[in-house]
Structure formats: C-alpha cells, structure tokens
Amino acid sequence: QVQLVESGGGSVQAGGSLRLSCVASGYTYNSGCLGWFRQAPGKEREGVAIIGPGNIYYTASVRGRFTISRDNAKNTVYLQMNSLTPEDTAMYYCAATNAVRCVYAGFLGGKYAYWGQGTQVTVSS
C-alpha cells in the first residue's frame, strides 16, 4: 500500500521560503515519477515540478525559484521554494506514478496513481 504524506506548508510573506517534504511509504518504483502539483482556489490543478531518474521538469512560473529533489533511500521528495509570491498560494499535493517515467507522465495528473492529502502554502504580500 503506497501512502504519500506531505509536510512543510505554512504562511510566509512574499520573498520568503518554504521547504515541502513528501514521504512515500511503500513506494518501490525507482523508475517512477514523483512530483508536486498545486491548486489555488477557483483554479485548475497544475503541475509544479516532477523528478525521475535522469529527469527533472518545472513549470515555467517556478523555474529558477523552486528546486525539487529526491532521496530514494528515504523514499522522500522535497520541494524547496524560494522567492515566494502571492501567486504561489495554493494547496500543494505530492503525487507519484506506479512506474510511468516522468518523460511520459509529464504534468498529466491522470498518469499519477498515488496522491497525498495536500499541504497548504499561503504567501502574503
């Protein structure tokens, strides 16, 4: 049974930083894709960053500010978020594929078999 549990969300002022963590218990797909999606009130869910063996992808709006990393030994994926803006305010969800590589999954939510409950990030101006 795969379970994703996020942590690290909170409230910060614009320009601040947060580090999100996602522990993927029971996840054994080393070739699979892990990543972060977000959904702001009234908006569609969007992919933020994904990571797999040899591949990292960022959505354009966070490139240069956010960094995704993965520790396979700990079954954990991280999202370091710097220079946060109010536009980054959203519920952030961790997601994982069951074996689909990032190059095929991309930011298509339907390709991800496992999802966490989400952690709220609020950035004030």
mmCIF file of C-alpha atoms in Angstrom:
data_model
loop_
_atom_site.group_PDB
_atom_site.id
_atom_site.type_symbol
_atom_site.label_atom_id
_atom_site.label_comp_id
_atom_site.label_asym_id
_atom_site.label_seq_id
_atom_site.Cartn_x
_atom_site.Cartn_y
_atom_site.Cartn_z
ATOM 1 C CA GLN A 1 0.000 0.000 0.000
ATOM 2 C CA VAL A 2 1.541 3.287 -1.126
ATOM 3 C CA GLN A 3 0.874 6.306 1.033
ATOM 4 C CA LEU A 4 2.095 9.834 0.382
ATOM 5 C CA VAL A 5 2.277 12.255 3.289
ATOM 6 C CA GLU A 6 3.217 15.888 2.765
ATOM 7 C CA SER A 7 4.543 18.360 5.300
ATOM 8 C CA GLY A 8 6.207 21.741 5.419
ATOM 9 C CA GLY A 9 3.455 24.048 4.282
ATOM 10 C CA GLY A 10 2.646 27.258 6.092
ATOM 11 C CA SER A 11 2.243 31.008 5.822
ATOM 12 C CA VAL A 12 5.069 33.275 4.736
ATOM 13 C CA GLN A 13 5.495 36.770 3.392
ATOM 14 C CA ALA A 14 6.371 37.444 -0.189
ATOM 15 C CA GLY A 15 10.032 36.801 -0.825
ATOM 16 C CA GLY A 16 10.191 34.100 1.811
ATOM 17 C CA SER A 17 10.987 30.423 1.526
ATOM 18 C CA LEU A 18 9.428 27.103 2.430
ATOM 19 C CA ARG A 19 10.537 23.517 2.039
ATOM 20 C CA LEU A 20 7.926 20.877 1.394
ATOM 21 C CA SER A 21 8.553 17.207 2.073
ATOM 22 C CA CYS A 22 6.675 14.143 0.916
ATOM 23 C CA VAL A 23 7.305 10.711 2.385
ATOM 24 C CA ALA A 24 6.232 7.956 0.010
ATOM 25 C CA SER A 25 5.662 4.942 2.229
ATOM 26 C CA GLY A 26 5.529 1.627 0.414
ATOM 27 C CA TYR A 27 6.684 3.177 -2.867
ATOM 28 C CA THR A 28 9.033 0.836 -4.676
ATOM 29 C CA TYR A 29 9.026 2.165 -8.249
ATOM 30 C CA ASN A 30 12.534 3.533 -8.563
ATOM 31 C CA SER A 31 11.929 4.359 -12.219
ATOM 32 C CA GLY A 32 8.681 6.108 -11.463
ATOM 33 C CA CYS A 33 7.960 9.792 -11.356
ATOM 34 C CA LEU A 34 7.395 11.780 -8.183
ATOM 35 C CA GLY A 35 6.320 15.350 -8.114
ATOM 36 C CA TRP A 36 4.338 18.271 -6.858
ATOM 37 C CA PHE A 37 1.093 19.720 -8.105
ATOM 38 C CA ARG A 38 -0.852 22.665 -6.738
ATOM 39 C CA GLN A 39 -4.354 24.006 -6.833
ATOM 40 C CA ALA A 40 -5.378 27.514 -5.919
ATOM 41 C CA PRO A 41 -8.994 28.398 -5.066
ATOM 42 C CA GLY A 42 -11.040 28.725 -8.231
ATOM 43 C CA LYS A 43 -8.239 27.468 -10.432
ATOM 44 C CA GLU A 44 -7.386 24.171 -12.058
ATOM 45 C CA ARG A 45 -4.732 21.927 -10.626
ATOM 46 C CA GLU A 46 -1.340 22.482 -12.230
ATOM 47 C CA GLY A 47 1.916 20.613 -12.219
ATOM 48 C CA VAL A 48 4.757 22.388 -10.437
ATOM 49 C CA ALA A 49 7.775 20.110 -10.560
ATOM 50 C CA ILE A 50 8.452 16.440 -11.197
ATOM 51 C CA ILE A 51 11.502 14.246 -10.795
ATOM 52 C CA GLY A 52 12.522 10.815 -12.030
ATOM 53 C CA PRO A 53 15.747 9.009 -12.894
ATOM 54 C CA GLY A 54 17.650 11.482 -15.031
ATOM 55 C CA ASN A 55 14.756 13.871 -15.483
ATOM 56 C CA ILE A 56 13.535 16.992 -13.741
ATOM 57 C CA TYR A 57 10.840 19.262 -15.071
ATOM 58 C CA TYR A 58 9.475 22.556 -13.767
ATOM 59 C CA THR A 59 6.533 24.599 -14.833
ATOM 60 C CA ALA A 60 7.699 27.912 -16.259
ATOM 61 C CA SER A 61 6.377 30.075 -13.436
ATOM 62 C CA VAL A 62 8.561 28.421 -10.789
ATOM 63 C CA ARG A 63 11.716 27.736 -12.778
ATOM 64 C CA GLY A 64 14.691 29.368 -11.076
ATOM 65 C CA ARG A 65 12.827 29.751 -7.770
ATOM 66 C CA PHE A 66 11.825 26.192 -6.852
ATOM 67 C CA THR A 67 14.062 23.130 -6.612
ATOM 68 C CA ILE A 68 12.818 19.560 -6.498
ATOM 69 C CA SER A 69 14.948 16.748 -5.136
ATOM 70 C CA ARG A 70 14.502 13.105 -4.289
ATOM 71 C CA ASP A 71 16.096 10.852 -1.704
ATOM 72 C CA ASN A 72 15.373 7.279 -2.770
ATOM 73 C CA ALA A 73 16.904 5.868 0.413
ATOM 74 C CA LYS A 74 14.340 7.786 2.444
ATOM 75 C CA ASN A 75 11.545 7.485 -0.110
ATOM 76 C CA THR A 76 11.157 11.219 0.160
ATOM 77 C CA VAL A 77 10.777 14.016 -2.361
ATOM 78 C CA TYR A 78 11.377 17.644 -1.466
ATOM 79 C CA LEU A 79 10.369 20.971 -2.926
ATOM 80 C CA GLN A 80 12.489 23.936 -1.908
ATOM 81 C CA MET A 81 10.539 27.081 -2.669
ATOM 82 C CA ASN A 82 12.342 30.431 -2.675
ATOM 83 C CA SER A 83 11.277 33.955 -3.606
ATOM 84 C CA LEU A 84 7.663 33.071 -2.983
ATOM 85 C CA THR A 85 4.953 35.354 -4.326
ATOM 86 C CA PRO A 86 1.225 35.573 -3.530
ATOM 87 C CA GLU A 87 0.618 33.772 -6.828
ATOM 88 C CA ASP A 88 2.219 30.683 -5.276
ATOM 89 C CA THR A 89 -0.572 30.455 -2.715
ATOM 90 C CA ALA A 90 -2.267 27.070 -3.154
ATOM 91 C CA MET A 91 -2.743 23.609 -1.758
ATOM 92 C CA TYR A 92 0.315 21.617 -2.762
ATOM 93 C CA TYR A 93 -0.058 17.921 -3.476
ATOM 94 C CA CYS A 94 2.570 15.236 -3.757
ATOM 95 C CA ALA A 95 1.961 12.660 -6.479
ATOM 96 C CA ALA A 96 3.637 9.539 -7.802
ATOM 97 C CA THR A 97 3.275 7.250 -10.768
ATOM 98 C CA ASN A 98 3.262 3.490 -10.375
ATOM 99 C CA ALA A 99 6.073 3.044 -12.924
ATOM 100 C CA VAL A 100 5.460 5.589 -15.648
ATOM 101 C CA ARG A 101 8.565 7.640 -16.241
ATOM 102 C CA CYS A 102 8.454 11.420 -15.997
ATOM 103 C CA VAL A 103 9.089 11.858 -19.700
ATOM 104 C CA TYR A 104 5.754 10.131 -20.375
ATOM 105 C CA ALA A 105 3.775 11.334 -17.365
ATOM 106 C CA GLY A 106 4.662 14.988 -17.576
ATOM 107 C CA PHE A 107 2.189 17.158 -15.734
ATOM 108 C CA LEU A 108 -0.783 14.991 -16.655
ATOM 109 C CA GLY A 109 -2.484 14.314 -13.357
ATOM 110 C CA GLY A 110 -4.196 11.220 -14.716
ATOM 111 C CA LYS A 111 -0.822 9.496 -15.088
ATOM 112 C CA TYR A 112 -0.220 9.640 -11.351
ATOM 113 C CA ALA A 113 -1.626 6.717 -9.388
ATOM 114 C CA TYR A 114 -0.893 7.999 -5.929
ATOM 115 C CA TRP A 115 -1.695 11.311 -4.278
ATOM 116 C CA GLY A 116 -1.173 12.856 -0.885
ATOM 117 C CA GLN A 117 -3.719 14.838 1.096
ATOM 118 C CA GLY A 118 -2.012 18.149 0.426
ATOM 119 C CA THR A 119 -0.302 20.863 2.427
ATOM 120 C CA GLN A 120 -1.378 24.500 2.317
ATOM 121 C CA VAL A 121 1.025 27.230 1.280
ATOM 122 C CA THR A 122 -0.074 30.823 1.815
ATOM 123 C CA VAL A 123 2.050 33.769 0.721
ATOM 124 C CA SER A 124 1.046 37.242 1.808
ATOM 125 C CA SER A 125 2.110 40.465 0.136
#
